[in-house]
mmCIF file of C-alpha atoms in Angstrom:
data_model
loop_
_atom_site.group_PDB
_atom_site.id
_atom_site.type_symbol
_atom_site.label_atom_id
_atom_site.label_comp_id
_atom_site.label_asym_id
_atom_site.label_seq_id
_atom_site.Cartn_x
_atom_site.Cartn_y
_atom_site.Cartn_z
ATOM 1 C CA UNK A 1 -20.641 -51.735 20.044
ATOM 2 C CA UNK A 2 -19.264 -53.057 16.767
ATOM 3 C CA UNK A 3 -18.111 -56.284 18.581
ATOM 4 C CA UNK A 4 -21.529 -56.938 19.946
ATOM 5 C CA UNK A 5 -23.268 -56.246 16.605
ATOM 6 C CA UNK A 6 -20.737 -58.208 14.355
ATOM 7 C CA UNK A 7 -19.670 -60.995 16.616
ATOM 8 C CA UNK A 8 -22.882 -61.688 18.601
ATOM 9 C CA UNK A 9 -25.702 -60.497 16.240
ATOM 10 C CA UNK A 10 -26.463 -57.488 18.439
ATOM 11 C CA UNK A 11 -26.543 -59.573 21.673
ATOM 12 C CA UNK A 12 -27.431 -60.562 24.242
ATOM 13 C CA UNK A 13 -23.717 -61.265 25.167
ATOM 14 C CA UNK A 14 -22.246 -61.645 28.708
ATOM 15 C CA UNK A 15 -19.796 -59.203 30.050
ATOM 16 C CA UNK A 16 -16.957 -61.723 30.465
ATOM 17 C CA UNK A 17 -17.460 -62.933 26.904
ATOM 18 C CA UNK A 18 -17.510 -59.303 25.561
ATOM 19 C CA UNK A 19 -14.268 -58.515 27.422
ATOM 20 C CA UNK A 20 -12.502 -61.441 25.787
ATOM 21 C CA UNK A 21 -13.706 -60.342 22.313
ATOM 22 C CA UNK A 22 -12.470 -56.765 22.732
ATOM 23 C CA UNK A 23 -9.353 -57.564 24.833
ATOM 24 C CA UNK A 24 -10.440 -55.425 27.646
ATOM 25 C CA UNK A 25 -10.914 -56.272 31.449
ATOM 26 C CA UNK A 26 -14.637 -56.837 32.321
ATOM 27 C CA UNK A 27 -14.351 -54.438 35.254
ATOM 28 C CA UNK A 28 -13.181 -51.694 32.932
ATOM 29 C CA UNK A 29 -15.982 -52.246 30.490
ATOM 30 C CA UNK A 30 -18.521 -52.204 33.331
ATOM 31 C CA UNK A 31 -17.111 -49.104 35.145
ATOM 32 C CA UNK A 32 -15.852 -47.055 32.210
ATOM 33 C CA UNK A 33 -17.471 -47.703 28.853
ATOM 34 C CA UNK A 34 -20.753 -49.300 29.785
ATOM 35 C CA UNK A 35 -22.273 -46.297 31.809
ATOM 36 C CA UNK A 36 -21.600 -43.862 28.804
ATOM 37 C CA UNK A 37 -22.898 -46.245 26.268
ATOM 38 C CA UNK A 38 -26.218 -46.880 28.311
ATOM 39 C CA UNK A 39 -26.648 -43.081 28.993
ATOM 40 C CA UNK A 40 -26.340 -42.307 25.355
ATOM 41 C CA UNK A 41 -28.731 -44.986 24.424
ATOM 42 C CA UNK A 42 -26.459 -47.355 22.501
ATOM 43 C CA UNK A 43 -26.526 -50.257 24.911
ATOM 44 C CA UNK A 44 -28.875 -52.032 27.231
ATOM 45 C CA UNK A 45 -28.319 -54.366 30.050
ATOM 46 C CA UNK A 46 -30.743 -57.273 30.235
ATOM 47 C CA UNK A 47 -30.685 -60.329 32.388
ATOM 48 C CA UNK A 48 -29.268 -62.297 29.575
ATOM 49 C CA UNK A 49 -26.499 -59.881 28.774
ATOM 50 C CA UNK A 50 -25.605 -56.700 26.983
ATOM 51 C CA UNK A 51 -27.693 -55.745 23.838
ATOM 52 C CA UNK A 52 -27.014 -53.152 21.208
ATOM 53 C CA UNK A 53 -29.887 -50.894 20.537
ATOM 54 C CA UNK A 54 -31.315 -49.618 17.297
ATOM 55 C CA UNK A 55 -29.429 -46.217 17.901
ATOM 56 C CA UNK A 56 -26.087 -48.227 18.025
ATOM 57 C CA UNK A 57 -26.866 -49.781 14.605
ATOM 58 C CA UNK A 58 -27.743 -46.288 13.077
ATOM 59 C CA UNK A 59 -24.695 -44.602 14.553
ATOM 60 C CA UNK A 60 -22.398 -47.266 13.208
ATOM 61 C CA UNK A 61 -24.190 -47.256 9.883
ATOM 62 C CA UNK A 62 -25.155 -51.021 10.008
ATOM 63 C CA UNK A 63 -28.357 -52.282 8.621
ATOM 64 C CA UNK A 64 -29.929 -54.068 11.603
ATOM 65 C CA UNK A 65 -31.830 -56.479 9.366
ATOM 66 C CA UNK A 66 -28.606 -57.488 7.429
ATOM 67 C CA UNK A 67 -26.815 -58.471 10.573
ATOM 68 C CA UNK A 68 -29.658 -60.998 11.456
ATOM 69 C CA UNK A 69 -28.942 -63.027 8.291
ATOM 70 C CA UNK A 70 -28.458 -66.677 8.910
ATOM 71 C CA UNK A 71 -24.973 -68.231 8.234
ATOM 72 C CA UNK A 72 -26.380 -70.217 5.313
ATOM 73 C CA UNK A 73 -28.305 -67.346 3.636
ATOM 74 C CA UNK A 74 -27.059 -66.287 0.241
#
């Protein structure tokens, strides 16, 4: 979840890209981690990729609006 939020602005991010970012096989993510995260309401699967939910931001204590800032914002 933290990788999706911090590296990809909350998503969407593809499964293969996410696997590389966290150093995990995409099959393991899809079969082990993803079902739990979806069931608990932390992750959504969309046609464009995986997206962190508002509940994920809240759980991790990350301000959702702060993570949306542009690279050049001060």
